[in-house]
Amino acid sequence: MNNDSPMKAFLVVLVVALVCSSLVSAAVVILRPIQLNNQLLDQSRNIMQLTGLLPADVEIQDDELLQLFKNLDSRIVDIDAAAFDDSLDPYTFDKRRAANNPELSVAIPAQLDTTGLGRRSRFSPAFLVWQDDDFERIILPMRGNGMWSTLYGYIALESDLSTIAAAVFYEQNETPGLGDQVTRPDWLAQWQGRQLYDDQGEIRFAVAGGRVDPDSSSAAFEVDALTGATVTADAVTGLVHYWFGPHGFQPFLDRLREERLDQPIPGEDS
Amino acid sequence: MALQNSFMAPLIRENPVTFHVLGICAALAITNSLTSSLIMSVAMTTVLVISNAAISLIRKHLPASVRIIVQITIIASAVTVIDQLLTAFMPATARTLSVYISLIVTNCIVLGRAEACAMKHGVGTSILDALGNGFGYSIILVIVATIRELFGNGSLMGYRILELTRDGGWFQPNEMLLLPPSAFFIIGFMVWVIRSWKPEQREKPEFEPIPLPTEEER
């Protein structure tokens, strides 16, 4: 057939499109389970590291990690109602999709939006750590705009719901060598033992402007600055202030402090 | 000789980055880390080989009127498959490279080689040409990334080489090297070095500068 006839052009495009689309679809379908498993492993590792339940210095096997993660008491918090919501499944709830869904999200009032998100999901996952019968830690997610990217992290609070037990940023695309220092383990280790709130219940946690002066009155609330990354550091302060402030988890945490938490009965928890 | 040439020429003499000045976007964006640059190089070379081979195979049946769209379809499919493979088997790296793998589709080197070589030559030559251009691109990426990561962050592939002052060492990193514009300077410098070494690469001036008017003429 003549190469320049319209029929030939049509046929060539059709065949190429068919071959290419089957290749792409096959790749997506075959690799999907592996990718989902990677995501789940990643999430389990990030959260389990904050529980304090992982053995130190021992490399944990993937299936062991997943088992531990499945045994964790995970729930959904209705942020605006300041209460747990048992009707949602914490394992299938997608907090990123929810933040873009008008029915599942709320606009953030501009004067409270210290982290530039615009909207947030009405619901959030929460992970609770129990030691024997005592409530020990709660792990809550946080996110916010950094210099170039959205920072995603988790924070673990001790049972007084103000002392930070651990924190992590598991996804960011800040400047390598500067803003991406938010993932430095030695810097994140400083978060441990810092207070979110002062005695009046005001949120005081902040990334300092330089090294934290241990004698200053705010030393209990501050971690060291990140060299050369003022914008990212301020963004971290902003996002913690939002998520643990009055429009974030603060009402929920206040209520938890007053009410006794019930440990789920093993086996009943899905 | 001709075969050898299609592989050797793009390495330095007709390097896609320094001679044709193509594929600059990704070269600026991801060269702040040697690891990402190496992965990007492998991905880019693979895409080039696949697209050049496939396009060369069907070149005699490609009507001129639809050839570009067919080429792009093939390139985009190869890129998508590689992107999926990376997220499945190297999730951490895939995350740092994020959008730049998908952006290989728009990398002019791939379409450029499809048009300039694969449409006119057999499969063997096209694959050699793709490998040559892929390696040529990789050489530039690796050199730029080595300079940027070593002097910008004191490390290579994440391993600490120079102790930074902020950790109590002696090396004060040049943080500008971590930002994309620094790659512009480094690539520009390399172009200058290569063109001083091979003056025939210098472009002819497009016009003679108008001489400034003398005192009397003014």
Tab-separated table of C-alpha atoms in Angstrom:
chain	number	residue	atom	x	y	z
A	1	MET	CA	0.000	0.000	0.000
A	2	ASN	CA	1.219	3.502	-0.742
A	3	ASN	CA	2.752	5.014	2.378
A	4	ASP	CA	1.040	8.330	1.823
A	5	SER	CA	-2.504	7.080	1.431
A	6	PRO	CA	-4.821	8.089	4.283
A	7	MET	CA	-5.787	4.447	4.785
A	8	LYS	CA	-2.191	3.476	5.468
A	9	ALA	CA	-1.723	6.342	7.916
A	10	PHE	CA	-4.873	5.286	9.726
A	11	LEU	CA	-3.807	1.649	9.910
A	12	VAL	CA	-0.286	2.408	11.131
A	13	VAL	CA	-1.555	4.693	13.891
A	14	LEU	CA	-4.158	2.134	14.924
A	15	VAL	CA	-1.667	-0.734	15.140
A	16	VAL	CA	0.955	1.316	16.989
A	17	ALA	CA	-1.665	2.604	19.439
A	18	LEU	CA	-2.969	-0.904	20.105
A	19	VAL	CA	0.482	-2.413	20.658
A	20	CYS	CA	1.659	0.456	22.858
A	21	SER	CA	-1.476	0.611	24.975
A	22	SER	CA	-1.415	-3.140	25.628
A	23	LEU	CA	2.221	-2.886	26.726
A	24	VAL	CA	1.504	0.011	29.071
A	25	SER	CA	-1.647	-1.577	30.516
A	26	ALA	CA	0.155	-4.868	31.053
A	27	ALA	CA	2.975	-3.126	32.901
A	28	VAL	CA	0.542	-1.211	35.114
A	29	VAL	CA	-1.602	-4.240	35.929
A	30	ILE	CA	1.305	-6.595	36.599
A	31	LEU	CA	3.290	-4.137	38.719
A	32	ARG	CA	0.358	-2.709	40.674
A	33	PRO	CA	0.435	-5.277	43.523
A	34	ILE	CA	4.182	-4.757	44.005
A	35	GLN	CA	3.741	-0.987	44.095
A	36	LEU	CA	0.885	-1.192	46.594
A	37	ASN	CA	2.927	-3.505	48.756
A	38	ASN	CA	5.820	-1.027	48.659
A	39	GLN	CA	3.508	1.762	49.781
A	40	LEU	CA	2.126	-0.309	52.618
A	41	LEU	CA	5.594	-1.375	53.749
A	42	ASP	CA	6.744	2.200	53.601
A	43	GLN	CA	3.830	3.437	55.670
A	44	SER	CA	4.218	0.595	58.174
A	45	ARG	CA	7.893	1.357	58.621
A	46	ASN	CA	7.297	5.079	59.125
A	47	ILE	CA	4.616	4.524	61.709
A	48	MET	CA	6.173	1.578	63.503
A	49	GLN	CA	9.381	3.558	64.003
A	50	LEU	CA	7.373	6.086	65.989
A	51	THR	CA	5.681	3.537	68.225
A	52	GLY	CA	8.859	2.665	70.101
A	53	LEU	CA	7.823	-0.975	69.659
A	54	LEU	CA	10.472	-1.850	67.081
A	55	PRO	CA	13.609	-3.516	68.406
A	56	ALA	CA	16.542	-1.123	68.103
A	57	ASP	CA	19.455	-1.974	65.795
A	58	VAL	CA	17.772	-5.086	64.476
A	59	GLU	CA	16.717	-5.175	60.851
A	60	ILE	CA	13.111	-6.309	60.887
A	61	GLN	CA	11.708	-8.573	58.181
A	62	ASP	CA	9.023	-7.153	55.918
A	63	ASP	CA	6.287	-9.621	56.862
A	64	GLU	CA	7.059	-9.213	60.574
A	65	LEU	CA	6.753	-5.463	60.152
A	66	LEU	CA	3.392	-5.785	58.402
A	67	GLN	CA	2.146	-8.076	61.156
A	68	LEU	CA	3.134	-5.575	63.857
A	69	PHE	CA	1.485	-2.787	61.898
A	70	LYS	CA	-1.745	-4.750	61.524
A	71	ASN	CA	-1.828	-5.352	65.272
A	72	LEU	CA	-1.522	-1.647	65.985
A	73	ASP	CA	-4.661	0.033	67.335
A	74	SER	CA	-5.533	2.257	64.390
A	75	ARG	CA	-8.574	4.486	64.259
A	76	ILE	CA	-10.093	7.387	62.403
A	77	VAL	CA	-10.469	10.751	64.115
A	78	ASP	CA	-13.263	13.126	63.162
A	79	ILE	CA	-11.220	16.302	63.639
A	80	ASP	CA	-14.111	18.777	63.830
A	81	ALA	CA	-16.161	16.602	66.172
A	82	ALA	CA	-13.029	16.023	68.295
A	83	ALA	CA	-13.854	12.333	68.549
A	84	PHE	CA	-13.067	8.951	67.109
A	85	ASP	CA	-15.241	7.846	64.233
A	86	ASP	CA	-15.582	4.090	64.084
A	87	SER	CA	-17.576	4.050	60.861
A	88	LEU	CA	-14.502	4.513	58.686
A	89	ASP	CA	-11.913	1.846	58.083
A	90	PRO	CA	-8.430	3.181	58.921
A	91	TYR	CA	-6.825	0.726	56.504
A	92	THR	CA	-8.697	1.877	53.441
A	93	PHE	CA	-9.102	5.554	54.331
A	94	ASP	CA	-7.038	7.681	51.953
A	95	LYS	CA	-6.294	10.986	53.664
A	96	ARG	CA	-4.846	12.612	50.548
A	97	ARG	CA	-7.852	11.842	48.431
A	98	ALA	CA	-10.150	12.953	51.242
A	99	ALA	CA	-8.435	16.355	51.422
A	100	ASN	CA	-9.525	17.022	47.816
A	101	ASN	CA	-13.016	15.663	48.198
A	102	PRO	CA	-15.434	18.531	48.960
A	103	GLU	CA	-17.689	16.291	51.055
A	104	LEU	CA	-14.885	14.922	53.183
A	105	SER	CA	-12.895	18.110	53.619
A	106	VAL	CA	-13.281	21.615	55.021
A	107	ALA	CA	-11.734	24.917	54.056
A	108	ILE	CA	-9.136	26.222	56.472
A	109	PRO	CA	-9.865	29.792	57.670
A	110	ALA	CA	-7.160	32.015	56.184
A	111	GLN	CA	-6.012	33.445	59.519
A	112	LEU	CA	-5.470	29.935	60.910
A	113	ASP	CA	-3.815	28.554	57.803
A	114	THR	CA	-0.196	28.736	58.938
A	115	THR	CA	0.802	26.052	56.492
A	116	GLY	CA	-0.754	27.107	53.187
A	117	LEU	CA	-2.911	24.049	52.601
A	118	GLY	CA	-6.243	25.739	51.888
A	119	ARG	CA	-8.296	22.638	52.718
A	120	ARG	CA	-7.959	19.662	54.959
A	121	SER	CA	-9.719	16.365	55.335
A	122	ARG	CA	-12.378	16.214	58.077
A	123	PHE	CA	-11.007	12.846	59.089
A	124	SER	CA	-7.543	11.673	59.951
A	125	PRO	CA	-6.025	8.341	60.833
A	126	ALA	CA	-4.570	7.969	64.332
A	127	PHE	CA	-2.484	5.138	65.719
A	128	LEU	CA	-2.554	4.292	69.401
A	129	VAL	CA	0.147	2.439	71.273
A	130	TRP	CA	-0.731	0.500	74.423
A	131	GLN	CA	1.742	-0.948	76.886
A	132	ASP	CA	-0.087	-3.635	78.874
A	133	ASP	CA	-3.231	-1.733	79.871
A	134	ASP	CA	-1.852	1.751	79.738
A	135	PHE	CA	-2.201	4.181	76.900
A	136	GLU	CA	1.311	5.116	75.924
A	137	ARG	CA	1.484	7.027	72.660
A	138	ILE	CA	-0.690	8.444	69.934
A	139	ILE	CA	0.634	8.933	66.411
A	140	LEU	CA	-0.956	11.604	64.240
A	141	PRO	CA	-0.169	12.713	60.697
A	142	MET	CA	0.803	16.245	59.709
A	143	ARG	CA	1.527	17.889	56.418
A	144	GLY	CA	2.104	21.342	55.005
A	145	ASN	CA	3.780	23.350	52.311
A	146	GLY	CA	7.523	23.723	52.524
A	147	MET	CA	9.666	25.746	50.165
A	148	TRP	CA	9.098	23.668	47.025
A	149	SER	CA	7.024	20.713	48.084
A	150	THR	CA	4.477	19.421	50.541
A	151	LEU	CA	6.051	17.947	53.649
A	152	TYR	CA	4.358	14.803	54.956
A	153	GLY	CA	5.116	13.528	58.418
A	154	TYR	CA	3.907	11.888	61.589
A	155	ILE	CA	4.309	12.938	65.165
A	156	ALA	CA	4.072	10.629	68.194
A	157	LEU	CA	2.886	12.104	71.487
A	158	GLU	CA	3.384	10.652	74.960
A	159	SER	CA	0.352	9.903	77.109
A	160	ASP	CA	0.252	13.496	78.444
A	161	LEU	CA	-0.594	14.455	74.826
A	162	SER	CA	1.914	17.295	74.835
A	163	THR	CA	5.364	15.711	75.069
A	164	ILE	CA	6.739	14.669	71.694
A	165	ALA	CA	7.951	11.087	71.712
A	166	ALA	CA	9.194	10.989	68.130
A	167	ALA	CA	8.608	12.576	64.739
A	168	VAL	CA	9.324	11.799	61.120
A	169	PHE	CA	8.998	13.421	57.721
A	170	TYR	CA	8.523	10.625	55.245
A	171	GLU	CA	7.910	12.534	52.065
A	172	GLN	CA	9.315	15.859	50.891
A	173	ASN	CA	11.039	17.393	47.923
A	174	GLU	CA	12.929	20.217	49.553
A	175	THR	CA	16.339	21.431	48.399
A	176	PRO	CA	18.828	18.570	48.756
A	177	GLY	CA	21.382	19.350	51.426
A	178	LEU	CA	19.343	22.263	52.838
A	179	GLY	CA	15.603	21.800	53.289
A	180	ASP	CA	15.834	18.045	53.118
A	181	GLN	CA	17.637	18.146	56.449
A	182	VAL	CA	14.139	17.718	57.915
A	183	THR	CA	14.751	14.004	57.388
A	184	ARG	CA	18.077	13.996	59.286
A	185	PRO	CA	17.762	11.483	62.115
A	186	ASP	CA	19.921	13.506	64.521
A	187	TRP	CA	17.742	16.570	64.036
A	188	LEU	CA	14.508	14.603	64.427
A	189	ALA	CA	15.950	13.025	67.589
A	190	GLN	CA	15.914	16.525	69.145
A	191	TRP	CA	12.128	16.534	68.919
A	192	GLN	CA	11.979	13.833	71.534
A	193	GLY	CA	10.956	15.258	74.907
A	194	ARG	CA	9.966	18.679	73.551
A	195	GLN	CA	6.566	20.041	74.578
A	196	LEU	CA	3.885	21.046	72.081
A	197	TYR	CA	1.854	23.071	74.573
A	198	ASP	CA	2.678	25.281	77.555
A	199	ASP	CA	0.767	25.203	80.865
A	200	GLN	CA	-1.946	27.481	79.472
A	201	GLY	CA	-2.537	25.080	76.585
A	202	GLU	CA	-1.001	27.474	74.055
A	203	ILE	CA	0.913	25.793	71.268
A	204	ARG	CA	4.559	26.811	71.652
A	205	PHE	CA	6.570	24.249	69.678
A	206	ALA	CA	8.919	25.897	67.165
A	207	VAL	CA	12.046	25.424	65.130
A	208	ALA	CA	14.396	27.986	66.706
A	209	GLY	CA	16.227	30.744	64.820
A	210	GLY	CA	19.584	29.204	65.683
A	211	ARG	CA	20.840	26.765	68.261
A	212	VAL	CA	18.455	26.315	71.147
A	213	ASP	CA	19.717	28.086	74.251
A	214	PRO	CA	19.178	25.513	77.011
A	215	ASP	CA	18.704	28.267	79.628
A	216	SER	CA	15.969	30.153	77.816
A	217	SER	CA	12.353	29.851	78.886
A	218	SER	CA	11.350	28.435	75.506
A	219	ALA	CA	14.018	25.701	75.428
A	220	ALA	CA	11.472	23.043	76.316
A	221	PHE	CA	9.491	23.842	73.184
A	222	GLU	CA	12.219	24.337	70.577
A	223	VAL	CA	14.515	22.375	68.308
A	224	ASP	CA	17.625	23.715	66.527
A	225	ALA	CA	17.369	25.639	63.273
A	226	LEU	CA	18.200	23.965	59.967
A	227	THR	CA	21.336	25.576	58.521
A	228	GLY	CA	20.537	27.404	55.296
A	229	ALA	CA	16.909	26.312	55.243
A	230	THR	CA	14.952	29.053	56.979
A	231	VAL	CA	11.908	28.722	54.733
A	232	THR	CA	11.586	24.982	55.295
A	233	ALA	CA	12.227	25.378	59.033
A	234	ASP	CA	9.524	28.049	59.346
A	235	ALA	CA	7.210	25.810	57.328
A	236	VAL	CA	7.751	23.020	59.860
A	237	THR	CA	6.823	25.377	62.706
A	238	GLY	CA	3.792	26.492	60.709
A	239	LEU	CA	2.521	23.026	59.973
A	240	VAL	CA	2.919	21.821	63.562
A	241	HIS	CA	1.086	24.948	64.731
A	242	TYR	CA	-1.748	24.311	62.325
A	243	TRP	CA	-2.201	20.591	62.915
A	244	PHE	CA	-1.939	20.840	66.695
A	245	GLY	CA	-3.674	24.201	66.936
A	246	PRO	CA	-7.361	25.041	67.447
A	247	HIS	CA	-8.373	24.116	63.895
A	248	GLY	CA	-6.331	20.913	63.983
A	249	PHE	CA	-6.070	18.203	66.593
A	250	GLN	CA	-6.035	20.453	69.678
A	251	PRO	CA	-9.751	20.103	70.575
A	252	PHE	CA	-9.492	16.355	70.065
A	253	LEU	CA	-6.378	16.091	72.240
A	254	ASP	CA	-7.971	18.268	74.940
A	255	ARG	CA	-10.918	15.932	75.030
A	256	LEU	CA	-8.717	12.831	75.132
A	257	ARG	CA	-6.883	14.290	78.106
A	258	GLU	CA	-10.131	14.578	80.053
A	259	GLU	CA	-11.779	11.337	79.069
A	260	ARG	CA	-10.334	7.979	79.827
A	261	LEU	CA	-9.339	6.062	76.745
A	262	ASP	CA	-10.566	2.529	76.392
A	263	GLN	CA	-8.227	-0.043	75.048
A	264	PRO	CA	-9.803	-2.109	72.297
A	265	ILE	CA	-10.491	-5.701	73.237
A	266	PRO	CA	-8.128	-7.913	71.246
A	267	GLY	CA	-9.913	-9.729	68.462
A	268	GLU	CA	-12.804	-7.300	68.333
A	269	ASP	CA	-10.721	-4.705	66.541
A	270	SER	CA	-10.849	-5.206	62.792
B	1	MET	CA	33.820	2.521	10.621
B	2	ALA	CA	30.385	4.013	10.072
B	3	LEU	CA	28.959	1.801	12.798
B	4	GLN	CA	31.713	2.694	15.202
B	5	ASN	CA	31.196	6.321	14.383
B	6	SER	CA	27.496	6.297	15.204
B	7	PHE	CA	28.442	5.116	18.686
B	8	MET	CA	31.579	7.184	19.281
B	9	ALA	CA	30.552	10.508	17.770
B	10	PRO	CA	27.825	11.404	20.313
B	11	LEU	CA	30.082	10.655	23.282
B	12	ILE	CA	31.972	13.935	23.151
B	13	ARG	CA	32.296	15.387	19.651
B	14	GLU	CA	28.555	15.472	18.939
B	15	ASN	CA	27.422	15.177	22.523
B	16	PRO	CA	23.650	15.786	22.759
B	17	VAL	CA	24.039	18.153	25.716
B	18	THR	CA	27.166	20.142	24.902
B	19	PHE	CA	26.991	20.095	21.092
B	20	HIS	CA	23.272	20.026	20.328
B	21	VAL	CA	22.331	21.623	23.688
B	22	LEU	CA	19.347	19.298	24.111
B	23	GLY	CA	17.904	17.705	27.244
B	24	ILE	CA	18.993	20.586	29.459
B	25	CYS	CA	15.841	20.677	31.606
B	26	ALA	CA	16.398	17.356	33.366
B	27	ALA	CA	20.148	17.913	33.406
B	28	LEU	CA	19.568	21.017	35.531
B	29	ALA	CA	16.966	19.504	37.776
B	30	ILE	CA	18.305	16.168	38.929
B	31	THR	CA	22.080	16.589	38.896
B	32	ASN	CA	22.289	17.673	42.535
B	33	SER	CA	22.654	14.027	43.501
B	34	LEU	CA	24.883	11.454	41.840
B	35	THR	CA	22.526	8.564	42.594
B	36	SER	CA	19.558	10.206	40.854
B	37	SER	CA	21.791	11.136	37.931
B	38	LEU	CA	22.936	7.545	37.475
B	39	ILE	CA	19.372	6.214	37.592
B	40	MET	CA	18.264	8.952	35.233
B	41	SER	CA	21.121	8.046	32.860
B	42	VAL	CA	20.121	4.386	32.820
B	43	ALA	CA	16.443	5.248	32.289
B	44	MET	CA	17.265	7.716	29.538
B	45	THR	CA	19.592	5.301	27.707
B	46	THR	CA	17.017	2.505	27.924
B	47	VAL	CA	14.270	4.728	26.535
B	48	LEU	CA	16.562	5.871	23.725
B	49	VAL	CA	17.451	2.311	22.751
B	50	ILE	CA	13.839	1.108	22.843
B	51	SER	CA	12.482	4.068	20.895
B	52	ASN	CA	15.265	4.092	18.305
B	53	ALA	CA	14.993	0.322	17.753
B	54	ALA	CA	11.188	0.326	17.505
B	55	ILE	CA	11.022	3.349	15.236
B	56	SER	CA	13.788	2.039	13.003
B	57	LEU	CA	11.928	-1.285	12.688
B	58	ILE	CA	8.755	0.322	11.370
B	59	ARG	CA	10.377	3.302	9.583
B	60	LYS	CA	9.543	2.016	6.082
B	61	HIS	CA	5.838	1.899	6.964
B	62	LEU	CA	5.600	5.268	8.639
B	63	PRO	CA	3.660	7.785	6.549
B	64	ALA	CA	5.367	11.168	6.757
B	65	SER	CA	2.112	12.849	7.795
B	66	VAL	CA	1.733	10.942	11.073
B	67	ARG	CA	5.316	10.005	11.884
B	68	ILE	CA	5.842	12.423	14.781
B	69	ILE	CA	2.722	11.300	16.604
B	70	VAL	CA	3.671	7.642	16.163
B	71	GLN	CA	7.180	8.356	17.440
B	72	ILE	CA	5.813	10.142	20.495
B	73	THR	CA	3.388	7.269	21.196
B	74	ILE	CA	6.267	4.796	21.188
B	75	ILE	CA	8.506	7.016	23.333
B	76	ALA	CA	5.730	7.746	25.826
B	77	SER	CA	4.910	4.042	26.175
B	78	ALA	CA	8.549	3.149	26.820
B	79	VAL	CA	8.811	5.914	29.423
B	80	THR	CA	5.601	4.875	31.191
B	81	VAL	CA	6.720	1.256	31.422
B	82	ILE	CA	10.094	2.290	32.861
B	83	ASP	CA	8.425	4.664	35.301
B	84	GLN	CA	6.174	1.827	36.502
B	85	LEU	CA	9.146	-0.525	36.844
B	86	LEU	CA	11.021	2.036	38.918
B	87	THR	CA	8.113	2.664	41.305
B	88	ALA	CA	7.715	-1.087	41.738
B	89	PHE	CA	11.327	-2.085	42.261
B	90	MET	CA	13.132	1.084	43.342
B	91	PRO	CA	10.442	3.064	45.176
B	92	ALA	CA	12.823	5.331	47.079
B	93	THR	CA	14.693	6.457	43.956
B	94	ALA	CA	11.490	6.792	41.994
B	95	ARG	CA	10.266	9.203	44.639
B	96	THR	CA	13.342	11.431	44.429
B	97	LEU	CA	13.201	11.521	40.631
B	98	SER	CA	9.431	12.057	40.793
B	99	VAL	CA	8.242	13.769	37.666
B	100	TYR	CA	11.544	13.774	35.794
B	101	ILE	CA	11.245	10.184	34.625
B	102	SER	CA	7.905	10.939	32.969
B	103	LEU	CA	9.459	14.065	31.508
B	104	ILE	CA	11.876	11.943	29.452
B	105	VAL	CA	9.001	11.924	26.938
B	106	THR	CA	9.590	15.578	26.292
B	107	ASN	CA	13.362	15.258	26.283
B	108	CYS	CA	14.353	16.512	22.844
B	109	ILE	CA	17.222	14.035	22.621
B	110	VAL	CA	14.833	11.087	22.239
B	111	LEU	CA	12.666	12.623	19.543
B	112	GLY	CA	15.746	14.183	17.963
B	113	ARG	CA	17.475	10.819	17.582
B	114	ALA	CA	14.274	9.222	16.293
B	115	GLU	CA	14.014	11.837	13.570
B	116	ALA	CA	17.701	12.204	12.767
B	117	CYS	CA	18.806	8.595	12.950
B	118	ALA	CA	16.129	5.933	13.437
B	119	MET	CA	13.984	7.177	10.535
B	120	LYS	CA	16.904	6.819	8.127
B	121	HIS	CA	18.994	3.888	9.337
B	122	GLY	CA	18.709	0.174	10.108
B	123	VAL	CA	18.057	-1.248	13.540
B	124	GLY	CA	21.730	-1.992	14.320
B	125	THR	CA	22.926	1.520	13.546
B	126	SER	CA	19.978	3.040	15.385
B	127	ILE	CA	20.677	1.048	18.532
B	128	LEU	CA	24.371	2.014	18.449
B	129	ASP	CA	23.378	5.625	17.915
B	130	ALA	CA	20.967	5.405	20.855
B	131	LEU	CA	23.647	3.876	23.096
B	132	GLY	CA	26.148	6.525	22.025
B	133	ASN	CA	23.747	9.362	22.732
B	134	GLY	CA	22.601	7.768	25.981
B	135	PHE	CA	26.184	7.444	27.185
B	136	GLY	CA	27.024	10.927	25.955
B	137	TYR	CA	24.124	12.302	27.983
B	138	SER	CA	25.131	10.157	30.970
B	139	ILE	CA	28.739	11.391	30.893
B	140	ILE	CA	27.580	14.999	31.206
B	141	LEU	CA	25.047	14.154	33.917
B	142	VAL	CA	27.600	12.248	35.971
B	143	ILE	CA	30.260	14.963	35.680
B	144	VAL	CA	27.825	17.723	36.643
B	145	ALA	CA	26.349	15.661	39.484
B	146	THR	CA	29.784	14.775	40.851
B	147	ILE	CA	30.776	18.435	40.993
B	148	ARG	CA	27.439	19.528	42.470
B	149	GLU	CA	27.072	16.842	45.097
B	150	LEU	CA	30.723	16.805	46.157
B	151	PHE	CA	31.152	20.571	46.524
B	152	GLY	CA	27.547	21.373	47.393
B	153	ASN	CA	27.023	18.741	50.034
B	154	GLY	CA	30.431	17.129	50.625
B	155	SER	CA	29.125	13.702	49.723
B	156	LEU	CA	28.911	11.352	46.742
B	157	MET	CA	25.983	8.974	46.269
B	158	GLY	CA	25.008	9.860	49.818
B	159	TYR	CA	28.368	8.814	51.299
B	160	ARG	CA	30.144	11.515	53.245
B	161	ILE	CA	33.448	12.424	51.582
B	162	LEU	CA	34.211	15.848	53.028
B	163	GLU	CA	33.341	16.655	56.648
B	164	LEU	CA	31.021	19.670	56.723
B	165	THR	CA	31.628	22.574	59.067
B	166	ARG	CA	28.092	22.285	60.411
B	167	ASP	CA	28.972	18.779	61.624
B	168	GLY	CA	32.281	19.948	63.080
B	169	GLY	CA	34.385	19.239	59.966
B	170	TRP	CA	36.500	21.579	57.841
B	171	PHE	CA	34.556	21.799	54.579
B	172	GLN	CA	32.248	24.749	54.002
B	173	PRO	CA	29.902	23.582	51.203
B	174	ASN	CA	28.857	25.919	48.414
B	175	GLU	CA	25.111	25.698	48.799
B	176	MET	CA	24.444	27.434	45.506
B	177	LEU	CA	25.655	24.270	43.792
B	178	LEU	CA	22.592	22.456	45.096
B	179	LEU	CA	20.245	24.806	43.248
B	180	PRO	CA	19.418	24.229	39.558
B	181	PRO	CA	21.093	27.394	38.137
B	182	SER	CA	24.533	26.095	39.150
B	183	ALA	CA	24.164	23.295	36.577
B	184	PHE	CA	23.765	26.010	33.947
B	185	PHE	CA	27.173	27.409	34.852
B	186	ILE	CA	28.819	23.987	34.934
B	187	ILE	CA	27.337	22.908	31.585
B	188	GLY	CA	28.198	26.281	30.067
B	189	PHE	CA	31.756	25.887	31.288
B	190	MET	CA	31.950	22.405	29.739
B	191	VAL	CA	30.629	23.714	26.410
B	192	TRP	CA	33.304	26.406	26.501
B	193	VAL	CA	36.080	23.879	27.254
B	194	ILE	CA	34.958	21.520	24.479
B	195	ARG	CA	34.623	24.308	21.942
B	196	SER	CA	38.051	25.697	22.791
B	197	TRP	CA	39.464	22.227	22.278
B	198	LYS	CA	37.499	21.635	19.051
B	199	PRO	CA	37.148	25.082	17.460
B	200	GLU	CA	35.200	23.640	14.484
B	201	GLN	CA	32.201	23.294	16.856
B	202	ARG	CA	31.963	27.051	17.277
B	203	GLU	CA	28.891	28.445	15.641
B	204	LYS	CA	29.385	31.058	12.967
B	205	PRO	CA	28.168	34.461	14.043
B	206	GLU	CA	24.730	35.083	12.590
B	207	PHE	CA	25.524	38.710	11.796
B	208	GLU	CA	28.417	41.119	11.938
B	209	PRO	CA	28.107	43.480	14.859
B	210	ILE	CA	27.398	47.012	13.641
B	211	PRO	CA	30.428	49.187	14.361
B	212	LEU	CA	29.740	51.912	16.883
B	213	PRO	CA	29.370	55.346	15.308
B	214	THR	CA	32.468	57.477	15.643
B	215	GLU	CA	32.471	60.935	17.193
B	216	GLU	CA	32.044	62.775	13.878
B	217	GLU	CA	29.182	60.577	12.675
B	218	ARG	CA	27.266	61.277	15.842
